[in-house]
Short mmCIF file of C-alpha atoms in Angstrom, two decimals:
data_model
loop_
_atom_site.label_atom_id
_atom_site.label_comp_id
_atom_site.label_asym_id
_atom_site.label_seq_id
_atom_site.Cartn_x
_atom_site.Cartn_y
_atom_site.Cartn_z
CA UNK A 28 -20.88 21.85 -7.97
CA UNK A 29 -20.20 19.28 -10.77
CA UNK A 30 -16.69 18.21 -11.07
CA UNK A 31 -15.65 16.02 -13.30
CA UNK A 32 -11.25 13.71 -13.02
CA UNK A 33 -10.80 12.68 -16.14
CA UNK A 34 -10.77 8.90 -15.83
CA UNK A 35 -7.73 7.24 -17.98
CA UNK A 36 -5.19 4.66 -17.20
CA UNK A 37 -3.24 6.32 -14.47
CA UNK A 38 -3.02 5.67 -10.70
CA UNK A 39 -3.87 8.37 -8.46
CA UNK A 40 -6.88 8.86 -9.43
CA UNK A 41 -8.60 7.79 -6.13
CA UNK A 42 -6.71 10.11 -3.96
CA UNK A 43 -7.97 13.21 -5.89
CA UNK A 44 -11.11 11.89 -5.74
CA UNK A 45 -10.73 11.34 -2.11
CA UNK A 46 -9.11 14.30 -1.10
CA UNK A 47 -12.48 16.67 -3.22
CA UNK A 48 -14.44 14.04 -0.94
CA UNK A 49 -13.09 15.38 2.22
CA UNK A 50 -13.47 18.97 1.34
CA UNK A 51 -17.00 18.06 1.33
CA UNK A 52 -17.71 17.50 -2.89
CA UNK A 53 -18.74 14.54 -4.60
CA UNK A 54 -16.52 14.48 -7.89
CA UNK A 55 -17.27 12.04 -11.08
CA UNK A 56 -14.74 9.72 -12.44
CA UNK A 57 -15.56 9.99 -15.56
CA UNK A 58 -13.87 9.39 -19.48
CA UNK A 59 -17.11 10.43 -20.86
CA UNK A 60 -17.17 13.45 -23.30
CA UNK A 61 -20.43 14.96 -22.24
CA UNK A 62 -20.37 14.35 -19.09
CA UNK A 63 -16.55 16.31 -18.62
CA UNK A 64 -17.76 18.68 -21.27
CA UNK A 65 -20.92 19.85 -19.09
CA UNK A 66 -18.88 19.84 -15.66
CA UNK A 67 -18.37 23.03 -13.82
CA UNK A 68 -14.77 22.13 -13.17
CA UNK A 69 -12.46 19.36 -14.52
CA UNK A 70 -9.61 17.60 -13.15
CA UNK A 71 -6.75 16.16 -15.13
CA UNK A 72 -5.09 13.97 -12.39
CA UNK A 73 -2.31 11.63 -13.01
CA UNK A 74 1.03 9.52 -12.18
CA UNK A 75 2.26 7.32 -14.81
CA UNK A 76 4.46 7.65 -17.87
CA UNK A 77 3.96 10.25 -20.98
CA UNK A 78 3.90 7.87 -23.74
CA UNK A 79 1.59 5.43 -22.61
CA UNK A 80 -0.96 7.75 -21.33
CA UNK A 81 -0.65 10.15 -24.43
CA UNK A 82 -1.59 7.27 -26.39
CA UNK A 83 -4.68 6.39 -24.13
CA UNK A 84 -5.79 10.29 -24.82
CA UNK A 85 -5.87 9.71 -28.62
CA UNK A 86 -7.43 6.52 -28.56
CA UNK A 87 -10.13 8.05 -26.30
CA UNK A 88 -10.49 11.27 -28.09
CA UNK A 89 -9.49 13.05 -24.68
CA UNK A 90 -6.61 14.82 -26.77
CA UNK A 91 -8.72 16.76 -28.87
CA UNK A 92 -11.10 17.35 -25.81
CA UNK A 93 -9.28 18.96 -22.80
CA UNK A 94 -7.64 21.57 -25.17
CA UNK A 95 -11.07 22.46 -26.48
CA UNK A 96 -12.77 22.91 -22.64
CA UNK A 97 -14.18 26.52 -21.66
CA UNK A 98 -14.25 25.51 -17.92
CA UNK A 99 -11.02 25.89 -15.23
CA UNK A 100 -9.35 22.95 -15.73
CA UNK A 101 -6.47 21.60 -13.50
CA UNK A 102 -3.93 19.06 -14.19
CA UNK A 103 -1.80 17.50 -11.71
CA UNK A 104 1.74 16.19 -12.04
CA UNK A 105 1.66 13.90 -15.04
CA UNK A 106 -1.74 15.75 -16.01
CA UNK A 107 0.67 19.09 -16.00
CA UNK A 108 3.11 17.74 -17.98
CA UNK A 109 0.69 16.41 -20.90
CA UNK A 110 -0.76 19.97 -21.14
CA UNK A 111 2.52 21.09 -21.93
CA UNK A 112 3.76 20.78 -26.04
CA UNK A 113 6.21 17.99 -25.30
CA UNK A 114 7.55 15.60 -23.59
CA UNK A 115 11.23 14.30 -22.90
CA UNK A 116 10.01 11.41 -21.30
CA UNK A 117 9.11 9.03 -24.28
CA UNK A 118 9.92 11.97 -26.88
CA UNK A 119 6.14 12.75 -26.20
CA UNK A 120 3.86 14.82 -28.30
CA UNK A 121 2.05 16.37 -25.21
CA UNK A 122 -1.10 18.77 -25.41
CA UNK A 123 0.04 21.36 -25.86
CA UNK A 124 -2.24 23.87 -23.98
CA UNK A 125 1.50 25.46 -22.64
CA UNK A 126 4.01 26.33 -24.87
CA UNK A 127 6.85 24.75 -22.53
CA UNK A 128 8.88 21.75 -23.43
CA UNK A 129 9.10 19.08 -20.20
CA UNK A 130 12.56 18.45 -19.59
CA UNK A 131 13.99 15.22 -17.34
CA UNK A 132 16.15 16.50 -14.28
CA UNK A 133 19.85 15.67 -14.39
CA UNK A 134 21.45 14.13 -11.88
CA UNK A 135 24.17 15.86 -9.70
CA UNK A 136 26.61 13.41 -8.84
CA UNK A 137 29.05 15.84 -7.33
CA UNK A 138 28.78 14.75 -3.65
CA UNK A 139 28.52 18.25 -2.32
CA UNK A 140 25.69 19.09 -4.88
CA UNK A 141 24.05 15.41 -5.07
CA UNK A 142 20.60 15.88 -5.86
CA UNK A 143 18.68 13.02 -5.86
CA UNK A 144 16.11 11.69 -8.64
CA UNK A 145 13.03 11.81 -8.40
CA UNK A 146 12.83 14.78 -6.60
CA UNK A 147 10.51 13.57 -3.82
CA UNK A 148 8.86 15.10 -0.84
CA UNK A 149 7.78 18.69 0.60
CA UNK A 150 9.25 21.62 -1.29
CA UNK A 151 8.27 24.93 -0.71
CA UNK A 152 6.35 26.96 -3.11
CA UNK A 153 7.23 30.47 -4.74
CA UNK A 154 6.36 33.88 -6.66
CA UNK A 155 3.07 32.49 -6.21
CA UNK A 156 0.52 34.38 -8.55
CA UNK A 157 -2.67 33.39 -10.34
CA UNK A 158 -6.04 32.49 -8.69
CA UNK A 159 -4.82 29.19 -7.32
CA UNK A 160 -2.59 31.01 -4.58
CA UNK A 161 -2.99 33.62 -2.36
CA UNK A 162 -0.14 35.62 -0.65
CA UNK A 163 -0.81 32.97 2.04
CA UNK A 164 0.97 30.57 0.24
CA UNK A 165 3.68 32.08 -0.70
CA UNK A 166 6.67 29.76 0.60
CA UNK A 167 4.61 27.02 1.84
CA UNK A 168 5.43 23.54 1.58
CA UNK A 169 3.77 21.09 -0.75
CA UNK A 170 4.44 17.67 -1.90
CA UNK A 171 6.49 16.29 -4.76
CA UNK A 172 7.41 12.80 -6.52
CA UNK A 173 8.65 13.89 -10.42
CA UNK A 174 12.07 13.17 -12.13
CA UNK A 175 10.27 15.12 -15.24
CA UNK A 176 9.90 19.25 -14.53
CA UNK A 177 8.66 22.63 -17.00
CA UNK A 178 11.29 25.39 -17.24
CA UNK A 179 9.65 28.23 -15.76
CA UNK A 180 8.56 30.69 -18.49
CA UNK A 181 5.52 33.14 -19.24
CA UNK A 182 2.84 30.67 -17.74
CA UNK A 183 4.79 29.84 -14.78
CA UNK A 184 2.30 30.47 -11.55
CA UNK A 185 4.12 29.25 -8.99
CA UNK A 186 8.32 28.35 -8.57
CA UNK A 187 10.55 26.03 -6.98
CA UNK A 188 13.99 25.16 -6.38
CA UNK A 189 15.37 21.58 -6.84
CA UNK A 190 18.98 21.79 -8.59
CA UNK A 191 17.39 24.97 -10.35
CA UNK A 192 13.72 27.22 -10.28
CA UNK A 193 11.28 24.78 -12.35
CA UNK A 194 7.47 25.52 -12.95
CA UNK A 195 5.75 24.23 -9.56
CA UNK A 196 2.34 25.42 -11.19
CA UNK A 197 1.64 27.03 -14.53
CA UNK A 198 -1.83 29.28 -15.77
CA UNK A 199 -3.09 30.02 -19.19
CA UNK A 200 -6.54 30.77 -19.26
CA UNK A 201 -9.13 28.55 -18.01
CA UNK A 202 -6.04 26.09 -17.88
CA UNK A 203 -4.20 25.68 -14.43
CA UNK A 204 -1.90 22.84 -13.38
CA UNK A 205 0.60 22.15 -10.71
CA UNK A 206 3.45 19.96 -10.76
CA UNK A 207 3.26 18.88 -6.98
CA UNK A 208 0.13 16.93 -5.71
CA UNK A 209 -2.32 19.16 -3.73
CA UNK A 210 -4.43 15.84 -2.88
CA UNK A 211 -1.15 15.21 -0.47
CA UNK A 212 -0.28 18.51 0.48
CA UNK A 213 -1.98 18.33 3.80
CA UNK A 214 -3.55 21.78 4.92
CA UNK A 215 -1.69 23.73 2.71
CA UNK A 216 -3.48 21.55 -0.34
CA UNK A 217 -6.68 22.19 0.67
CA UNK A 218 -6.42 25.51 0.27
CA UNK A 219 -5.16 25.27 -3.66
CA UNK A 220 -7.68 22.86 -4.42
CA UNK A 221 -10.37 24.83 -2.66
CA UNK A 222 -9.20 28.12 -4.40
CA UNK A 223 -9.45 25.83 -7.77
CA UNK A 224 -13.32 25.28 -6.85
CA UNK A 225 -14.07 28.83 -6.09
CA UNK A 226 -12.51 30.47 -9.16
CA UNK B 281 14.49 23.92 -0.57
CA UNK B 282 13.92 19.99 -0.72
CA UNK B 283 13.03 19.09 3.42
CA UNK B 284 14.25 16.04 5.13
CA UNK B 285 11.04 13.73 5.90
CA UNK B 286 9.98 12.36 9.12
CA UNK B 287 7.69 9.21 8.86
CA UNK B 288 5.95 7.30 11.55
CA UNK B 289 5.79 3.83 10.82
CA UNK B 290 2.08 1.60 11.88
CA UNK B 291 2.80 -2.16 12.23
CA UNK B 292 -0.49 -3.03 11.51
CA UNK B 293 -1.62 -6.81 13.09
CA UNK B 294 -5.20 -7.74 12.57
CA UNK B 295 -6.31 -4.00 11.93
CA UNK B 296 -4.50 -2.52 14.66
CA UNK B 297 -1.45 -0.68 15.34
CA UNK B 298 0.97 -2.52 17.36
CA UNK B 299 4.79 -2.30 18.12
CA UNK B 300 7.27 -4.57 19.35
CA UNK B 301 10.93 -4.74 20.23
CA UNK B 302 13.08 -6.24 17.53
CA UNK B 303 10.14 -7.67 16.04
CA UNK B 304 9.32 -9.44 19.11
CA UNK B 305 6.81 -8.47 22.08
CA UNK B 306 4.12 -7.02 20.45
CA UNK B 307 1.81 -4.74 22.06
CA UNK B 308 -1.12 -2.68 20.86
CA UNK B 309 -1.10 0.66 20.37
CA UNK B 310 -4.38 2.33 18.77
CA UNK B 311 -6.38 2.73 15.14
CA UNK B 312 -4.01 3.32 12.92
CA UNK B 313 -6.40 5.82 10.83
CA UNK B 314 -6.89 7.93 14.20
CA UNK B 315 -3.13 7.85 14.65
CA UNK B 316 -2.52 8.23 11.37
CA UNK B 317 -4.72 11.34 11.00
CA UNK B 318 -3.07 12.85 14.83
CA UNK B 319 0.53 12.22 13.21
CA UNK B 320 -0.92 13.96 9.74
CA UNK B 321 -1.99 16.70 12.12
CA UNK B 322 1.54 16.50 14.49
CA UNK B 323 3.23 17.19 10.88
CA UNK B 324 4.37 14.04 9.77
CA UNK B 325 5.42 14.24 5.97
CA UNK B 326 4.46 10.68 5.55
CA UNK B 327 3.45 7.34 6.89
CA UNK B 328 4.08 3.77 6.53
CA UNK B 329 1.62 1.13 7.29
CA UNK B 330 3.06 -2.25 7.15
CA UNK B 331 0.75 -5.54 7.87
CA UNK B 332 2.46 -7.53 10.12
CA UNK B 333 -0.51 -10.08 9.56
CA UNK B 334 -0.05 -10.74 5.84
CA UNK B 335 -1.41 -13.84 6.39
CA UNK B 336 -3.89 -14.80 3.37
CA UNK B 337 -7.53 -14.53 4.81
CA UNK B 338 -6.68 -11.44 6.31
CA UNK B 339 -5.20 -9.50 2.86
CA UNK B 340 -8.84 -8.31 2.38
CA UNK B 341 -9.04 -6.66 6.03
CA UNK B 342 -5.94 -4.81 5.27
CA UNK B 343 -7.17 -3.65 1.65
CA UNK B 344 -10.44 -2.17 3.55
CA UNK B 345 -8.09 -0.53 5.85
CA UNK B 346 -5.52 0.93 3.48
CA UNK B 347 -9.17 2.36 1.84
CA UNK B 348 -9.99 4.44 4.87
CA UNK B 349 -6.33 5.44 5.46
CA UNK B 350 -6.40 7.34 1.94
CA UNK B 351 -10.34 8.54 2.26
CA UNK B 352 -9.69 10.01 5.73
CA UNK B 353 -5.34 10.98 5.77
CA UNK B 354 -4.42 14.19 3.16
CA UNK B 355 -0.31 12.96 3.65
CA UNK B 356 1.45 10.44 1.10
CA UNK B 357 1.68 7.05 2.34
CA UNK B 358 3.35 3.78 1.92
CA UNK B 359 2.15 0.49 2.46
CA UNK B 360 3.80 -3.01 2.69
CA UNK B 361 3.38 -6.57 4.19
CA UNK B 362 2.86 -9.34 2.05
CA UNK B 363 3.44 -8.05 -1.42
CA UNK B 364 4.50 -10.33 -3.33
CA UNK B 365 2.76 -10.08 -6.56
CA UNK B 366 1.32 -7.40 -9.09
CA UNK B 367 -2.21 -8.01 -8.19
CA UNK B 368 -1.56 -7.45 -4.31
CA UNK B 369 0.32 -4.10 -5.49
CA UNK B 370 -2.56 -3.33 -7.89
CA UNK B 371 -5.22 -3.70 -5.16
CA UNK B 372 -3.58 -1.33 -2.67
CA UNK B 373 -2.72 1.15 -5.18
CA UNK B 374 -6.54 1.08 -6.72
CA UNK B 375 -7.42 1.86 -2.73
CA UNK B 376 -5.33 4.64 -2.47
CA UNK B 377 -2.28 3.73 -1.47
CA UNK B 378 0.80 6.08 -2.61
CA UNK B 379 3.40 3.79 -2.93
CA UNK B 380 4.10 0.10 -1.58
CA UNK B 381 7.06 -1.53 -0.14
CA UNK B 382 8.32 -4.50 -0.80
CA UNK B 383 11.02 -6.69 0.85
CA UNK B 384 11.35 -10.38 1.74
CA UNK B 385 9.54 -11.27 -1.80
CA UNK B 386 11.75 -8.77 -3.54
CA UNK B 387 15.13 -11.07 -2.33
CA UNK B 388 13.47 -14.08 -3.32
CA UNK B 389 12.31 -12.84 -6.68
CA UNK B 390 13.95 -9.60 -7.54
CA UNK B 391 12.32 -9.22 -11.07
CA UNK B 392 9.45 -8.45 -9.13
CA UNK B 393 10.82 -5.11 -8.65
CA UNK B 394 11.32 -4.57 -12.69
CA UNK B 395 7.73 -5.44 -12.80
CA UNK B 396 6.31 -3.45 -10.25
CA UNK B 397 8.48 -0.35 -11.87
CA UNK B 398 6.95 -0.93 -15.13
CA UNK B 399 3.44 -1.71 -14.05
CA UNK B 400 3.57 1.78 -11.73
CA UNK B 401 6.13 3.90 -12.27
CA UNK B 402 9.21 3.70 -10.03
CA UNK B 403 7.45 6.46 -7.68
CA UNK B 404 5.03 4.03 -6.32
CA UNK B 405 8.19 1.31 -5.42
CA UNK B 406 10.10 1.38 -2.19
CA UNK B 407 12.28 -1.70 -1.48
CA UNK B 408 12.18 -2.05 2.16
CA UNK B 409 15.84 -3.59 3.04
CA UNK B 410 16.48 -5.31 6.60
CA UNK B 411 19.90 -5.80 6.90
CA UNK B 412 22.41 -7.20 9.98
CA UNK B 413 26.21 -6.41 10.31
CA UNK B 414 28.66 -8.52 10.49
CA UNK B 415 31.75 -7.03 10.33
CA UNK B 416 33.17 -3.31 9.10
CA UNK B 417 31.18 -2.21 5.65
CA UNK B 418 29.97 -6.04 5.81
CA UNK B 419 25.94 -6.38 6.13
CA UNK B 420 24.09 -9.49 5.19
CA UNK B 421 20.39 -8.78 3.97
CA UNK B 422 17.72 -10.84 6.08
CA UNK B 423 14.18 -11.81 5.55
CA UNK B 424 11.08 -12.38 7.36
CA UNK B 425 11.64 -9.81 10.13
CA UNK B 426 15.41 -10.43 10.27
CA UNK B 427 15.03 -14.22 11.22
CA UNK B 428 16.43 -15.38 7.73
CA UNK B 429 20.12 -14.20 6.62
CA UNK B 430 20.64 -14.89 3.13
CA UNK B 431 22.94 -14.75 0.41
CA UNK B 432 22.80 -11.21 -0.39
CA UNK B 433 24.81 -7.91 0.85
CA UNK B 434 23.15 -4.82 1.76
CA UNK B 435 25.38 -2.23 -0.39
CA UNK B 436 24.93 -4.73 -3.71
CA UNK B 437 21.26 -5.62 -3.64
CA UNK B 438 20.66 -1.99 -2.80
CA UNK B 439 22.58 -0.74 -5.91
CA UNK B 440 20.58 -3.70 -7.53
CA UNK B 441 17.09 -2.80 -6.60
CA UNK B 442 17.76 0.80 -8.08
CA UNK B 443 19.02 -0.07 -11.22
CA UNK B 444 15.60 -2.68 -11.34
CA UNK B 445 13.56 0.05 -10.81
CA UNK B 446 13.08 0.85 -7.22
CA UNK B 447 12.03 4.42 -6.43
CA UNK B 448 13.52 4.39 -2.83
CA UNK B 449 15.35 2.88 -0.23
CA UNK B 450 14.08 1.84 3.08
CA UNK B 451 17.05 0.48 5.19
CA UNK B 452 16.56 -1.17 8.56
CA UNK B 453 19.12 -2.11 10.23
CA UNK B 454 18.38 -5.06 12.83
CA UNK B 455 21.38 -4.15 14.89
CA UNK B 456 20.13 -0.73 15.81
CA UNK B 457 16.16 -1.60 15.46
CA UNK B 458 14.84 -0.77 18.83
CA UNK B 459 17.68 -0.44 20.22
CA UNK B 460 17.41 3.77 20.27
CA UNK B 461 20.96 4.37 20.81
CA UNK B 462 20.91 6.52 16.88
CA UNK B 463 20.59 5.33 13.19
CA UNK B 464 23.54 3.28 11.48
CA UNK B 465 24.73 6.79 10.12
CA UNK B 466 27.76 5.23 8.14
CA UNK B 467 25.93 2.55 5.96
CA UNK B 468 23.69 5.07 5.26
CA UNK B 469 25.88 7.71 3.90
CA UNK B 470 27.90 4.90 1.72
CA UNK B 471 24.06 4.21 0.41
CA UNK B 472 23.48 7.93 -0.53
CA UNK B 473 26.47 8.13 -1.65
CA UNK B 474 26.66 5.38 -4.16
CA UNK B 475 22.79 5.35 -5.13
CA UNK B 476 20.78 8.18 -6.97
CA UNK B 477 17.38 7.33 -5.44
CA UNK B 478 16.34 8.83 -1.84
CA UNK B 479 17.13 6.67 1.39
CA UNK B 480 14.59 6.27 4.32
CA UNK B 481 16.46 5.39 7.23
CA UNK B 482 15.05 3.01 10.01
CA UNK B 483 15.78 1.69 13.25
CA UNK B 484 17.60 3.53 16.24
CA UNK B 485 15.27 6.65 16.90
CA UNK B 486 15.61 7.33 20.47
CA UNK B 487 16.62 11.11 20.82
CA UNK B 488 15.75 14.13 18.61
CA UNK B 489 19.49 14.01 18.02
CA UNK B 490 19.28 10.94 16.42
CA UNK B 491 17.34 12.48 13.28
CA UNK B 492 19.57 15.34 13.08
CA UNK B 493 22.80 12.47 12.75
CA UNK B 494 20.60 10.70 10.11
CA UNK B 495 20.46 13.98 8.17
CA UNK B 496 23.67 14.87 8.44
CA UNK B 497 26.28 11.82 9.27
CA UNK B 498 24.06 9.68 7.55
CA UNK B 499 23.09 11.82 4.69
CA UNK B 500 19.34 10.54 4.61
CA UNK B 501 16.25 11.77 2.84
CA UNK B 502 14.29 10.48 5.60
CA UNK B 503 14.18 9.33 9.25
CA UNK B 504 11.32 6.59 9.77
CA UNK B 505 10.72 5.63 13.81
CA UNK B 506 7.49 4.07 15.67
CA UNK B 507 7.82 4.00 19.03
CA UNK B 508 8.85 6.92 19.89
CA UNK B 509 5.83 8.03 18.00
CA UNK B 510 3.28 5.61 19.45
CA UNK B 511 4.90 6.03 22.83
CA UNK B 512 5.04 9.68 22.86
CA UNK B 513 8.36 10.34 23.69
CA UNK B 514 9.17 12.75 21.15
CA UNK B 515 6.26 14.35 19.85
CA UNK B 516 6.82 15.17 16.08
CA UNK B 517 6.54 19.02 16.61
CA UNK B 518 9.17 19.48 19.33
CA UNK B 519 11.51 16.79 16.88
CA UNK B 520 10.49 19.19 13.79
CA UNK B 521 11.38 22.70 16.47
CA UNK B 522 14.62 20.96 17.34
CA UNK B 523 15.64 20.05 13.70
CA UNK B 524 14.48 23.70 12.20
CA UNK B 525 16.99 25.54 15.34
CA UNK B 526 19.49 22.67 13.93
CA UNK B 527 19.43 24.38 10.37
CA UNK B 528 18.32 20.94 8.90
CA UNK B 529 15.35 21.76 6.27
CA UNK B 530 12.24 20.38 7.55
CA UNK B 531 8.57 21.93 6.78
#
């Protein structure tokens, strides 16, 4: 199978790349627009800020490209967020591949409902649905590290609960994406990305 | 619902894992990408390497290591040791490394923390804090392995690394460091209290009751330990059974 992360300035890259690695795949790194184009299944990793890295897309052309792909694609984390229409973080024109606004957590200083930010660490996962999950899933824990989240709304694929439901993972399409990083879910990660490869 | 994270910690000398006493008599204790991997297994919800080396010559050694960590381990992990500049940060990061702590060079330069925040996001920045009581709420922050007081207090330069940028908190405290008698439980609740960012509690693990007083008395994100890891004494399942019947969230 041919599987292209979209290479741009963000960290984390390696660690997807790694993680497809130990699943037995040997992914590209690639920014190249024929190369992701052609690929079987593309991967829109990321960590980083929304500004910055939407303005790496456009110089790139990769905004106008990962809309445009006919392939599942799957964006993780920052990836997620820059397929959604817009940003709070940087008052970010995003992608716009999900019609959901990205909103920044606010933080609970009331000591009995202190809620710290970022919201880092294993959460558990819920009203799983769409092709990444299986009923297996359902309330499984996976890992987080976001102080940026999507409301849940008609795309929403997957829910958690950190000071209120957000969108753990959304679906539209050929477009998936999940807000927590399945590269450092353990087990439970393998399984998402390995349903990602098989759909 | 958000669990409470338990995280072996690898002192790493010359590509091994070792552990000591208060910093002092160090023995070897195994690969730290095979015990890695076992406490990945176990159900560890992260790990901290930290190169006790650090010396120069042997950065490269522990960049080839942190490599193999990330091909071969499918947790988050943190690294430290030795950071004291963007490019050491950049080359753990670029092999794999989740986040990376920083600590003596953060006290003698703390702009290096703004820096490190905007060069990586605040995610990837843990300021690793080793601190010493000396009297009531009094704690004066030391350096190199708690040798080194110095002019700063632990509740200030904590407050200070978050508004700089640091992502979390690790807190050691040398008086309870190997010690195993429990965590400092109330400097670490006046921490979560009067900071926003998580706190990673360290030094004192030496009952499974211990992490269920960090949780709760000390109001901590996380409860780090080594040698009762490396040693076996509680193996991370039983500690995760115990703190589950406890009602404490764990996965």
């Amino acid at each position: 199978m041919n599987i292209a992360i979209i290479k741009y300035n963000a960290g984390n890259i390696r660690s997807v790349s790694f993680a497809l690695e130990r699943l037995g795949y040997k992914p590209w790194i690639t920014s190249d627009h024929d190369a992701i184009r052609k690929a079987d299944k593309v991967i829109f990793p990321g960590v980083g800020e929304a500004s910055t890295t939407m303005a790496f897309l456009k110089k790139e052309g990769l905004d106008e490209l990962i809309p445009s792909l006919k392939q599942p694609v799957l964006g993780i984390c920052l990836g997620m967020q820059l397929m959604c229409s817009f940003s709070e973080e940087g008052n970010t024109e995003c992608l716009g591949i999900f019609d959901e606004p990205v909103r920044k957590f606010a933080l609970q200083k009331d000591a009995d409902t202190k809620h710290k930010i970022p919201h880092m660490g294993w959460n558990n996962i819920s009203r799983v649905k769409s092709p990444l999950f299986d009923s297996t899933l359902e309330e499984q824990f996976v890992y987080f590290v976001h102080s940026y989240y999507v409301p849940t709304g008609p795309d929403t694929a997957a829910e958690t609960n950190y000071i209120h439901p957000f969108s753990a993972a959304l679906q539209k399409d050929n477009f998936f994406a999940t807000q927590f990083h399945p590269e450092k879910s353990g087990k439970v990660g393998e399984k998402i990305l390995r349903n990602f490869l098989m759909i | 619902m958000l669990a409470k994270r338990i995280i072996p910690c690898l002192d790493i000398r010359n590509g091994q894992t070792v552990k000591g006493i208060k910093f002092l008599d160090i023995k070897e204790v195994g690969d730290p990408v095979e015990l890695g991997a076992l406490y990945a297994r176990q159900g560890a919800d992260e790990l901290v390497f930290l190169d006790i080396t650090a010396s120069h010559e042997k950065r490269k050694t522990f960049v080839e290591l942190v490599r193999r960590i990330a091909q071969h381990i499918n947790i988050p992990f943190t690294v430290g040791g030795g950071i004291s500049e963007l490019n050491d940060a950049d080359a753990l990061l670029s092999a794999g490394a989740d986040k990376i702590s920083i600590n003596s060079s953060a006290v003698r330069n703390p702009k290096l923390i703004n820096d490190m925040a905007k060069n990586f996001g605040s995610q990837f920045v843990v300021v690793a804090i080793d601190a010493k009581q000396l009297q009531g709420d009094d704690w004066v922050v030391t350096v190199n392995g708690g040798r080194i007081p110095t002019e700063k207090r632990l509740f200030s330069w904590a407050k200070e690394a978050e508004d700089r940028g640091a992502g979390e908190i690790l807190f050691t405290s040398m008086d309870h460091d190997g010690v195993k008698n429990g965590f400092a439980n109330d400097a670490l609740a006046r921490l979560s209290d009067e900071l926003g960012i998580p706190i990673i509690a360290s030094g004192g693990a030496g009952a499974k009751e211990h992490f269920k007083d960090v949780f709760t008395i000390g109001k901590a994100d996380a409860g780090l330990a080594a040698s009762i890891f490396h040693f076996n004494e509680i193996p991370i399942p039983e500690l995760k059974n115990y703190l589950q019947k406890e009602g404490i969230p764990v996965r």
